[in-house]
CSV table of C-alpha atoms and ligand atoms in Angstrom, one decimal:
chain,number,residue,atom,x,y,z
A,1476,MET,CA,6.5,-96.6,-39.9
A,1477,LYS,CA,6.8,-99.5,-42.2
A,1478,GLU,CA,5.0,-99.3,-45.5
A,1479,ALA,CA,3.3,-102.7,-45.0
A,1480,GLN,CA,2.0,-101.5,-41.6
A,1481,ILE,CA,0.6,-98.3,-43.0
A,1482,ILE,CA,-1.2,-100.2,-45.7
A,1483,LYS,CA,-2.6,-102.8,-43.3
A,1484,ALA,CA,-3.9,-100.1,-41.0
A,1485,TYR,CA,-5.4,-98.3,-44.0
A,1486,GLU,CA,-7.2,-101.5,-45.1
A,1487,ALA,CA,-8.6,-102.0,-41.7
A,1488,ALA,CA,-9.8,-98.3,-41.5
A,1489,LYS,CA,-11.3,-98.7,-44.9
A,1490,GLU,CA,-13.4,-101.6,-43.7
A,1491,ARG,CA,-14.5,-99.8,-40.6
A,1492,TYR,CA,-15.6,-96.7,-42.6
A,1493,ALA,CA,-17.3,-98.9,-45.1
A,1494,GLU,CA,-19.5,-100.2,-42.3
A,1495,LEU,CA,-20.8,-96.6,-41.9
A,1496,GLY,CA,-21.2,-96.2,-45.7
A,1497,ILE,CA,-18.1,-94.1,-46.1
A,1498,ASP,CA,-15.8,-94.5,-49.0
A,1499,THR,CA,-12.2,-93.8,-47.9
A,1500,ASP,CA,-10.8,-93.9,-51.4
A,1501,LYS,CA,-13.2,-91.2,-52.5
A,1502,ALA,CA,-12.2,-89.1,-49.5
A,1503,LEU,CA,-8.6,-89.5,-50.4
A,1504,GLN,CA,-9.3,-88.4,-53.9
A,1505,GLN,CA,-11.1,-85.3,-52.6
A,1506,LEU,CA,-8.3,-84.4,-50.2
A,1507,GLN,CA,-5.8,-84.7,-53.1
A,1508,ASN,CA,-7.7,-81.9,-54.8
A,1509,ILE,CA,-7.6,-79.5,-51.9
A,1510,SER,CA,-4.8,-77.0,-52.3
A,1511,LEU,CA,-3.8,-74.9,-49.4
A,1512,SER,CA,-2.3,-71.5,-50.0
A,1513,LEU,CA,1.0,-71.4,-48.0
A,1514,HIS,CA,1.7,-68.0,-46.6
A,1515,CYS,CA,5.2,-66.9,-47.6
A,1516,TRP,CA,5.5,-64.8,-44.5
A,1517,GLN,CA,6.1,-67.7,-42.1
A,1518,THR,CA,9.6,-68.0,-43.5
A,1519,ASP,CA,10.9,-64.7,-42.2
A,1520,ASP,CA,8.4,-63.3,-39.6
A,1521,VAL,CA,6.7,-60.9,-42.1
A,1522,THR,CA,9.9,-59.0,-42.9
A,1523,GLY,CA,10.0,-59.1,-46.7
A,1524,PHE,CA,12.7,-57.7,-48.9
A,1525,GLU,CA,12.3,-54.0,-48.8
A,1526,ASN,CA,14.1,-53.3,-45.6
A,1527,PRO,CA,15.4,-56.4,-43.7
A,1528,ASP,CA,15.9,-54.3,-40.6
A,1529,GLY,CA,12.5,-52.6,-40.7
A,1530,GLN,CA,10.0,-53.0,-37.9
A,1531,LEU,CA,6.7,-54.8,-38.4
A,1532,SER,CA,3.8,-52.4,-37.9
A,1533,GLY,CA,0.1,-52.3,-38.4
A,1534,GLY,CA,-1.1,-53.9,-35.2
A,1535,ILE,CA,0.4,-57.3,-35.9
A,1536,GLN,CA,3.4,-58.8,-34.2
A,1537,ALA,CA,5.7,-61.8,-34.7
A,1538,THR,CA,7.3,-62.8,-31.4
A,1539,GLY,CA,10.4,-64.9,-30.9
A,1540,ASN,CA,13.8,-65.1,-32.4
A,1541,TYR,CA,14.4,-68.7,-33.3
A,1542,PRO,CA,17.6,-68.8,-35.4
A,1543,GLY,CA,17.6,-69.5,-39.1
A,1544,LYS,CA,15.0,-67.2,-40.5
A,1545,ALA,CA,15.1,-66.7,-44.3
A,1546,ARG,CA,17.0,-63.5,-45.1
A,1547,ASN,CA,16.5,-63.1,-48.8
A,1548,ILE,CA,14.6,-64.3,-51.8
A,1549,ASP,CA,16.7,-67.4,-52.3
A,1550,GLU,CA,16.4,-68.5,-48.8
A,1551,VAL,CA,12.6,-68.0,-48.8
A,1552,ARG,CA,12.4,-70.1,-51.9
A,1553,GLN,CA,14.7,-72.8,-50.5
A,1554,ASP,CA,12.5,-73.1,-47.4
A,1555,ILE,CA,9.3,-73.3,-49.3
A,1556,GLU,CA,10.7,-75.9,-51.6
A,1557,LYS,CA,11.6,-77.9,-48.5
A,1558,VAL,CA,8.2,-77.4,-47.0
A,1559,LYS,CA,6.6,-78.7,-50.2
A,1560,THR,CA,8.3,-82.0,-49.8
A,1561,LEU,CA,6.8,-82.5,-46.4
A,1562,ILE,CA,3.2,-81.7,-47.1
A,1563,PRO,CA,1.3,-84.2,-49.2
A,1564,GLY,CA,-0.6,-82.8,-52.2
A,1565,ASN,CA,-0.2,-79.8,-54.5
A,1566,HIS,CA,-0.3,-76.4,-52.8
A,1567,ARG,CA,-0.2,-72.7,-53.7
A,1568,LEU,CA,2.0,-69.9,-52.4
A,1569,SER,CA,0.7,-66.6,-51.2
A,1570,LEU,CA,3.0,-63.7,-51.6
A,1571,HIS,CA,2.9,-60.2,-50.0
A,1572,ALA,CA,3.8,-57.1,-52.0
A,1573,ILE,CA,7.0,-56.6,-49.9
A,1574,TYR,CA,8.4,-59.9,-51.2
A,1575,GLY,CA,9.2,-58.6,-54.7
A,1576,ASP,CA,12.5,-59.4,-56.5
A,1577,PHE,CA,13.7,-55.8,-56.1
A,1578,GLY,CA,17.3,-56.6,-57.0
A,1579,GLY,CA,18.7,-54.4,-54.2
A,1580,GLN,CA,16.8,-51.3,-55.6
A,1581,LYS,CA,14.5,-49.2,-53.5
A,1582,VAL,CA,11.1,-49.6,-55.1
A,1583,ASP,CA,8.4,-47.8,-53.2
A,1584,ARG,CA,5.0,-49.4,-52.8
A,1585,ASP,CA,3.4,-47.2,-55.4
A,1586,GLN,CA,6.0,-48.3,-57.9
A,1587,ILE,CA,5.8,-52.1,-57.8
A,1588,GLU,CA,5.2,-53.8,-61.1
A,1589,VAL,CA,4.8,-57.3,-62.6
A,1590,LYS,CA,8.5,-57.3,-63.5
A,1591,HIS,CA,9.4,-57.4,-59.7
A,1592,PHE,CA,7.4,-60.6,-59.4
A,1593,GLN,CA,8.3,-62.2,-62.7
A,1594,SER,CA,11.0,-64.4,-61.2
A,1595,TRP,CA,8.4,-65.6,-58.6
A,1596,ILE,CA,6.0,-66.5,-61.5
A,1597,ASP,CA,8.8,-68.4,-63.3
A,1598,TRP,CA,9.8,-70.1,-60.0
A,1599,ALA,CA,6.2,-71.1,-59.4
A,1600,LYS,CA,5.9,-72.5,-62.8
A,1601,ALA,CA,9.1,-74.5,-62.4
A,1602,ASN,CA,7.9,-75.8,-59.1
A,1603,ASN,CA,4.4,-76.6,-60.3
A,1604,MET,CA,2.8,-74.1,-57.9
A,1605,LYS,CA,0.1,-71.5,-58.3
A,1606,LEU,CA,0.3,-68.1,-56.7
A,1607,ASP,CA,-1.9,-65.8,-54.7
A,1608,PHE,CA,-1.1,-62.2,-53.7
A,1609,ASN,CA,-1.6,-59.6,-51.0
A,1610,SER,CA,-1.2,-55.8,-51.0
A,1611,THR,CA,1.0,-54.6,-48.1
A,1612,SER,CA,-0.1,-51.5,-46.3
A,1613,PHE,CA,1.8,-52.1,-43.0
A,1614,SER,CA,5.5,-51.5,-42.1
A,1615,HIS,CA,5.9,-48.4,-44.2
A,1616,PRO,CA,6.5,-44.7,-43.4
A,1617,LYS,CA,3.1,-43.8,-44.9
A,1618,SER,CA,1.2,-46.5,-43.0
A,1619,GLY,CA,0.5,-44.6,-39.7
A,1620,ASP,CA,-2.9,-45.5,-38.3
A,1621,LEU,CA,-4.8,-44.9,-41.5
A,1622,SER,CA,-4.0,-45.8,-45.1
A,1623,LEU,CA,-6.9,-46.2,-47.5
A,1624,SER,CA,-9.2,-44.3,-45.1
A,1625,ASN,CA,-6.7,-41.5,-44.4
A,1626,PRO,CA,-8.3,-38.0,-44.6
A,1627,ASP,CA,-5.1,-36.9,-46.4
A,1628,LYS,CA,-5.9,-37.4,-50.1
A,1629,GLY,CA,-2.2,-37.7,-50.9
A,1630,ILE,CA,-1.7,-40.7,-48.5
A,1631,ARG,CA,-5.0,-42.3,-49.7
A,1632,ASP,CA,-4.0,-42.0,-53.3
A,1633,PHE,CA,-0.6,-43.5,-52.6
A,1634,TRP,CA,-2.3,-46.6,-51.1
A,1635,ILE,CA,-4.9,-46.7,-53.8
A,1636,GLU,CA,-2.1,-46.8,-56.4
A,1637,HIS,CA,-0.3,-49.5,-54.4
A,1638,THR,CA,-3.4,-51.7,-54.2
A,1639,ILE,CA,-4.3,-51.3,-57.9
A,1640,ARG,CA,-0.7,-52.3,-58.8
A,1641,SER,CA,-0.9,-55.3,-56.4
A,1642,ARG,CA,-4.1,-56.5,-58.1
A,1643,LYS,CA,-2.4,-56.1,-61.5
A,1644,ILE,CA,0.5,-58.2,-60.3
A,1645,ALA,CA,-2.1,-60.8,-59.1
A,1646,GLU,CA,-3.7,-60.6,-62.6
A,1647,ALA,CA,-0.3,-61.5,-64.2
A,1648,MET,CA,0.1,-64.4,-61.8
A,1649,GLY,CA,-3.3,-65.7,-62.6
A,1650,GLU,CA,-2.9,-65.4,-66.3
A,1651,GLN,CA,0.6,-66.8,-66.6
A,1652,LEU,CA,0.0,-69.7,-64.3
A,1653,GLY,CA,-3.4,-70.5,-65.7
A,1654,SER,CA,-5.2,-70.4,-62.3
A,1655,LYS,CA,-7.0,-67.3,-60.9
A,1656,ALA,CA,-5.0,-65.7,-58.2
A,1657,CYS,CA,-6.7,-64.7,-54.9
A,1658,HIS,CA,-5.8,-61.1,-54.1
A,1659,ASN,CA,-6.4,-60.3,-50.5
A,1660,LEU,CA,-6.7,-56.8,-49.2
A,1661,TRP,CA,-6.2,-56.3,-45.5
A,1662,ILE,CA,-5.4,-52.9,-44.0
A,1663,HIS,CA,-4.8,-52.1,-40.4
A,1664,ASP,CA,-6.7,-48.8,-40.4
A,1665,GLY,CA,-8.0,-47.9,-37.0
A,1666,SER,CA,-7.7,-45.9,-33.8
A,1667,LYS,CA,-6.1,-46.6,-30.4
A,1668,ASP,CA,-8.7,-44.5,-28.6
A,1669,LEU,CA,-12.3,-43.4,-29.1
A,1670,THR,CA,-12.9,-41.7,-32.4
A,1671,VAL,CA,-15.9,-39.4,-33.3
A,1672,ASN,CA,-15.6,-40.0,-37.0
A,1673,ARG,CA,-16.5,-43.6,-37.6
A,1674,TYR,CA,-18.8,-42.9,-40.5
A,1675,TYR,CA,-16.4,-40.5,-42.1
A,1676,TYR,CA,-13.4,-43.0,-42.1
A,1677,ARG,CA,-15.6,-45.8,-43.4
A,1678,SER,CA,-16.9,-43.6,-46.2
A,1679,LEU,CA,-13.4,-42.8,-47.2
A,1680,LEU,CA,-12.5,-46.5,-47.2
A,1681,LYS,CA,-15.5,-47.3,-49.3
A,1682,ASP,CA,-14.6,-44.6,-51.8
A,1683,SER,CA,-10.9,-45.9,-52.0
A,1684,LEU,CA,-12.2,-49.4,-52.6
A,1685,ASP,CA,-14.5,-48.2,-55.3
A,1686,GLN,CA,-11.5,-46.7,-57.2
A,1687,ILE,CA,-9.4,-49.9,-56.6
A,1688,PHE,CA,-12.1,-52.3,-57.8
A,1689,ALA,CA,-13.0,-50.2,-60.8
A,1690,VAL,CA,-10.0,-51.7,-62.4
A,1691,LYS,CA,-11.1,-55.1,-63.8
A,1692,CYS,CA,-8.8,-58.1,-63.3
A,1693,PRO,CA,-10.5,-61.1,-64.8
A,1694,ASN,CA,-7.8,-63.5,-63.5
A,1695,VAL,CA,-8.1,-62.3,-59.9
A,1696,LYS,CA,-10.5,-63.4,-57.2
A,1697,ASP,CA,-10.6,-60.4,-54.8
A,1698,GLY,CA,-11.0,-60.9,-51.0
A,1699,VAL,CA,-11.4,-58.1,-48.4
A,1700,GLU,CA,-10.3,-59.0,-44.9
A,1701,SER,CA,-11.9,-57.6,-41.8
A,1702,LYS,CA,-10.6,-57.6,-38.2
A,1703,VAL,CA,-11.9,-57.0,-34.8
A,1704,PHE,CA,-8.9,-54.9,-33.6
A,1705,GLY,CA,-5.1,-54.6,-33.9
A,1706,VAL,CA,-2.6,-54.0,-31.2
A,1707,GLY,CA,-2.3,-50.3,-30.6
A,1708,LEU,CA,-5.6,-49.8,-32.5
A,1709,GLU,CA,-8.0,-51.2,-29.9
A,1710,SER,CA,-10.9,-48.8,-30.0
A,1711,PHE,CA,-11.9,-48.8,-33.7
A,1712,THR,CA,-11.2,-50.8,-36.9
A,1713,VAL,CA,-12.3,-49.1,-40.1
A,1714,GLY,CA,-12.6,-52.4,-42.0
A,1715,SER,CA,-14.8,-54.3,-39.6
A,1716,HIS,CA,-16.7,-57.5,-40.5
A,1717,GLU,CA,-19.9,-55.6,-41.2
A,1718,PHE,CA,-18.1,-53.1,-43.4
A,1719,TYR,CA,-16.5,-55.7,-45.6
A,1720,MET,CA,-19.4,-58.1,-45.6
A,1721,GLY,CA,-21.5,-55.3,-46.9
A,1722,TYR,CA,-18.9,-54.3,-49.4
A,1723,ALA,CA,-18.4,-57.8,-50.6
A,1724,VAL,CA,-22.1,-58.5,-51.0
A,1725,GLN,CA,-22.6,-55.2,-52.9
A,1726,ASN,CA,-19.7,-55.8,-55.3
A,1727,GLY,CA,-19.7,-59.6,-55.7
A,1728,LEU,CA,-16.3,-60.0,-53.9
A,1729,MET,CA,-15.1,-62.5,-51.4
A,1730,ALA,CA,-15.0,-61.6,-47.7
A,1731,THR,CA,-11.9,-63.1,-46.1
A,1732,LEU,CA,-12.4,-64.9,-42.9
A,1733,ASP,CA,-9.3,-64.9,-40.7
A,1734,MET,CA,-9.9,-67.2,-37.7
A,1735,GLY,CA,-8.1,-64.7,-35.4
A,1736,HIS,CA,-10.2,-61.7,-36.4
A,1737,PHE,CA,-13.4,-62.2,-34.4
A,1738,HIS,CA,-14.5,-62.0,-30.8
A,1739,PRO,CA,-12.9,-64.7,-28.7
A,1740,THR,CA,-16.1,-66.7,-28.3
A,1741,GLU,CA,-17.2,-66.3,-31.9
A,1742,GLU,CA,-16.6,-69.3,-34.2
A,1743,THR,CA,-15.7,-68.8,-37.8
A,1744,TYR,CA,-17.4,-71.9,-39.1
A,1745,ASP,CA,-20.9,-70.6,-38.5
A,1746,LYS,CA,-20.3,-67.8,-41.0
A,1747,ILE,CA,-19.7,-70.0,-44.0
A,1748,SER,CA,-23.3,-70.9,-44.8
A,1749,SER,CA,-24.5,-67.3,-44.4
A,1750,MET,CA,-21.8,-65.8,-46.5
A,1751,LEU,CA,-21.9,-68.3,-49.4
A,1752,LEU,CA,-25.6,-67.4,-49.9
A,1753,PHE,CA,-24.6,-63.9,-50.7
A,1754,THR,CA,-21.0,-63.9,-52.0
A,1755,PRO,CA,-19.5,-66.0,-54.8
A,1756,GLU,CA,-16.7,-67.5,-52.8
A,1757,VAL,CA,-14.9,-67.2,-49.5
A,1758,LEU,CA,-11.2,-66.8,-48.7
A,1759,LEU,CA,-9.9,-68.3,-45.4
A,1760,HIS,CA,-7.0,-67.3,-43.3
A,1761,VAL,CA,-6.6,-70.4,-41.2
A,1762,SER,CA,-4.9,-69.3,-38.0
A,1763,ARG,CA,-4.9,-69.9,-34.2
A,1764,PRO,CA,-5.5,-66.9,-31.9
A,1765,VAL,CA,-4.4,-67.4,-28.3
A,1766,ARG,CA,-6.2,-64.7,-26.3
A,1767,TRP,CA,-5.8,-62.3,-29.1
A,1768,ASP,CA,-4.9,-62.4,-32.9
A,1769,SER,CA,-1.6,-63.9,-31.9
A,1770,ASP,CA,-1.2,-66.0,-35.1
A,1771,HIS,CA,0.0,-69.1,-33.4
A,1772,VAL,CA,0.7,-72.2,-35.5
A,1773,VAL,CA,-2.5,-73.9,-36.6
A,1774,ILE,CA,-3.2,-77.2,-34.8
A,1775,LEU,CA,-6.0,-79.7,-35.1
A,1776,ASN,CA,-8.4,-78.0,-32.7
A,1777,ASP,CA,-12.2,-77.7,-32.6
A,1778,SER,CA,-12.3,-74.4,-34.5
A,1779,VAL,CA,-10.4,-75.8,-37.5
A,1780,ALA,CA,-12.3,-79.1,-37.4
A,1781,LEU,CA,-15.7,-77.4,-37.3
A,1782,LEU,CA,-14.7,-75.1,-40.1
A,1783,ALA,CA,-13.6,-77.9,-42.4
A,1784,GLN,CA,-16.8,-79.8,-41.5
A,1785,GLU,CA,-19.0,-76.9,-42.3
A,1786,ILE,CA,-17.3,-76.4,-45.7
A,1787,VAL,CA,-17.6,-80.1,-46.6
A,1788,TRP,CA,-21.1,-80.3,-45.3
A,1789,ALA,CA,-22.2,-77.3,-47.3
A,1790,ASP,CA,-20.7,-79.0,-50.4
A,1791,ALA,CA,-18.6,-75.8,-50.8
A,1792,LEU,CA,-15.0,-77.1,-51.3
A,1793,ASN,CA,-15.0,-75.5,-54.8
A,1794,ARG,CA,-16.1,-72.1,-53.4
A,1795,VAL,CA,-13.7,-71.8,-50.5
A,1796,ASN,CA,-10.1,-70.7,-50.9
A,1797,ILE,CA,-8.0,-72.0,-48.0
A,1798,GLY,CA,-5.1,-69.7,-47.1
A,1799,LEU,CA,-3.0,-70.1,-44.0
A,1800,ASP,CA,-2.0,-67.1,-41.9
A,1801,TYR,CA,0.2,-67.4,-38.9
A,1802,PHE,CA,3.7,-66.4,-38.0
A,1803,ASP,CA,5.6,-67.9,-35.1
A,1804,ALA,CA,9.2,-66.8,-34.8
A,1805,SER,CA,9.8,-68.8,-31.6
A,1806,ILE,CA,10.1,-72.3,-33.1
A,1807,ASN,CA,11.6,-73.8,-36.2
A,1808,ARG,CA,9.8,-72.0,-39.0
A,1809,ILE,CA,9.8,-74.9,-41.5
A,1810,GLY,CA,8.3,-77.1,-38.7
A,1811,ALA,CA,5.6,-74.4,-38.1
A,1812,TYR,CA,4.5,-74.6,-41.8
A,1813,VAL,CA,4.4,-78.4,-41.7
A,1814,ILE,CA,2.4,-78.7,-38.5
A,1815,GLY,CA,-0.1,-76.1,-39.5
A,1816,SER,CA,-0.6,-77.4,-43.1
A,1817,ARG,CA,-0.9,-81.0,-42.0
A,1818,ALA,CA,-3.4,-80.0,-39.2
A,1819,THR,CA,-5.5,-78.2,-41.8
A,1820,GLN,CA,-5.5,-81.2,-44.1
A,1821,LYS,CA,-6.4,-83.6,-41.2
A,1822,ALA,CA,-9.4,-81.4,-40.4
A,1823,PHE,CA,-10.6,-81.7,-44.0
A,1824,LEU,CA,-10.0,-85.4,-44.1
A,1825,GLN,CA,-12.0,-85.9,-40.9
A,1826,ALA,CA,-14.8,-83.9,-42.4
A,1827,LEU,CA,-14.7,-85.9,-45.7
A,1828,LEU,CA,-14.9,-89.1,-43.6
A,1829,SER,CA,-17.8,-88.0,-41.4
A,1830,PRO,CA,-21.0,-90.1,-41.5
A,1831,ILE,CA,-23.0,-87.1,-42.7
A,1832,LYS,CA,-25.7,-89.1,-44.3
A,1833,LYS,CA,-26.6,-91.0,-41.2
A,1834,LEU,CA,-26.2,-87.8,-39.1
A,1835,ARG,CA,-28.7,-86.0,-41.3
A,1836,GLU,CA,-31.1,-89.0,-41.2
A,1837,ASN,CA,-31.0,-88.8,-37.4
A,1838,GLU,CA,-31.6,-85.0,-37.5
A,1839,ALA,CA,-34.6,-85.4,-39.9
A,1840,ALA,CA,-36.1,-88.0,-37.6
A,1841,GLY,CA,-35.7,-85.9,-34.5
A,1842,LYS,CA,-33.2,-88.4,-33.1
A,1843,TYR,CA,-31.0,-85.9,-31.3
A,1844,PHE,CA,-29.3,-88.3,-28.9
A,1845,GLN,CA,-28.3,-90.5,-31.8
A,1846,ARG,CA,-27.0,-87.5,-33.7
A,1847,LEU,CA,-24.9,-86.4,-30.8
A,1848,ALA,CA,-23.6,-89.9,-30.2
A,1849,LEU,CA,-22.6,-90.4,-33.8
A,1850,LEU,CA,-20.9,-87.0,-33.8
A,1851,GLU,CA,-18.9,-88.1,-30.8
A,1852,GLU,CA,-18.0,-91.5,-32.1
A,1853,ALA,CA,-16.9,-90.1,-35.5
A,1854,LYS,CA,-14.1,-88.2,-33.6
A,1855,SER,CA,-12.3,-91.4,-32.8
A,1856,LEU,CA,-12.8,-93.3,-36.1
A,1857,PRO,CA,-9.5,-94.4,-37.6
A,1858,TRP,CA,-9.0,-91.3,-39.8
A,1859,SER,CA,-5.4,-91.1,-38.9
A,1860,ALA,CA,-4.7,-94.4,-40.6
A,1861,VAL,CA,-6.2,-92.8,-43.7
A,1862,TYR,CA,-4.0,-89.7,-43.4
A,1863,ASP,CA,-0.9,-91.8,-43.0
A,1864,TYR,CA,-1.8,-93.7,-46.1
A,1865,PHE,CA,-2.3,-90.4,-47.9
A,1866,CYS,CA,1.2,-89.3,-46.9
A,1867,LEU,CA,2.6,-92.6,-48.1
A,1868,LYS,CA,0.8,-92.4,-51.4
A,1869,ASN,CA,2.2,-88.9,-51.9
A,1870,GLY,CA,5.7,-89.8,-51.1
A,1871,THR,CA,5.9,-87.6,-48.0
A,1872,PRO,CA,7.0,-88.6,-44.5
A,1873,VAL,CA,4.4,-90.4,-42.5
A,1874,ALA,CA,3.3,-89.2,-39.1
A,1875,GLU,CA,6.2,-87.9,-36.9
A,1876,GLU,CA,8.8,-88.9,-39.5
A,1877,TYR,CA,9.0,-85.3,-40.7
A,1878,ILE,CA,10.5,-84.2,-37.4
A,1879,SER,CA,13.9,-85.7,-38.1
A,1880,VAL,CA,13.8,-84.5,-41.7
A,1881,ILE,CA,13.3,-80.9,-40.4
A,1882,GLU,CA,16.1,-81.4,-37.8
A,1883,GLN,CA,18.4,-82.5,-40.6
A,1884,TYR,CA,17.5,-79.4,-42.7
A,1885,GLU,CA,18.1,-77.2,-39.7
A,1886,LYS,CA,21.5,-78.8,-39.2
A,1887,ASP,CA,22.5,-78.5,-42.9
A,1888,VAL,CA,20.8,-75.2,-43.8
A,1889,THR,CA,19.0,-72.9,-41.5
A,1890,SER,CA,21.5,-73.1,-38.5
A,1891,LYS,CA,24.2,-71.9,-40.8
A,1892,ARG,CA,22.4,-68.6,-41.7
B,218,RNT,C1,-3.5,-59.3,-40.1
B,218,RNT,C2,-4.1,-60.1,-41.1
B,218,RNT,C3,-3.3,-60.2,-42.4
B,218,RNT,C4,-1.8,-60.5,-42.1
B,218,RNT,C5,-1.1,-60.9,-43.4
B,218,RNT,C6,0.4,-60.7,-43.2
B,218,RNT,O1,-4.1,-59.3,-38.9
B,218,RNT,O2,-4.4,-61.3,-40.6
B,218,RNT,O3,-3.9,-61.2,-43.2
B,218,RNT,O4,-1.7,-61.5,-41.2
B,218,RNT,O5,-1.5,-60.2,-44.5
B,219,ZN,ZN1,-5.2,-62.7,-42.0
């Protein structure tokens, strides 16, 4: 697209929105301040650097074998640096504990230290990025079906140690980079078949969490992520939504909302207003479940649009941390990042451009036909012209232009791996 054409379309969109009392320049400014936390694990199908041949376990699966996945720390960084040039705005990077700079050494999970992540912190600083962190309880000989809720104290203690160390690494990231790091705790603990010890396992998890969070990390924002079920663990999940919601409320933590972790007809957006009344902030894992928690690439669908709308309408942009969580190994992985990140941004932009004042007036006056009509009309307002202009302003490819850039990167870099 030609620059003049993008600007012309933006000016027309601006006028159209002004008729509805919406300030597009203000929306652009707000969008500029929304940082997404890019999930490092889309680069290499959640493999990490401990054991490149290891199997992914813990009820999650990356399917597909598209060539060119990142095989080491340099390639992960190279890919993220490329992705950064294709997404307008400033974004964060979310690391998992298995992505440490272990220098070829075997460092077990209960041995990780800040020094294994110092090169990431330095890299982030050099690239003007902030970091978030995740403890990793899956893909390990001690994972089994139960980690922090394991009746075996030795195994429980191992994972408690790992998680405390993970939070301390997040603390160093937050402190050194001058921006609190989100630490997300997700464990797969559950049972394939019926269990008769639900209360017992949950009481063990609660006790483990109490030990983990007794360690204070002022530069960390802690999230705890629930799930409805994992593959191979269909009958019971220790860390259910009710469990973590209760724990988060009791302890002033964030509950993490992964869009693939609820019942198929349950929508994530409706949880925001309830949760923000009882917990300080919320952590999101923006994802796309297809029939199960399949972690497909995020697209601009109703679930994401409604979620963004709810956050903007609750005036909660500063209380919601937006992480991405999907891993598709069947298509170009850089492309997967860019599609999902841009789709998420588009959802927020649509929400920022919605005629909420008028919608609320209609609602207050009981004008429900008018409310529904305006909601429908808002869907086709020229928000995409505003997004194109946002890309132009940020010096990133506009609309489908990024496709050829990624094709070129594939030709030059990933196809040679
Ligand atoms: C798994 C959770 C979890 C993971 C990442 C890798 O179902 O969604 O967040 O996807 O931590
Ligand atoms: Zn998740």
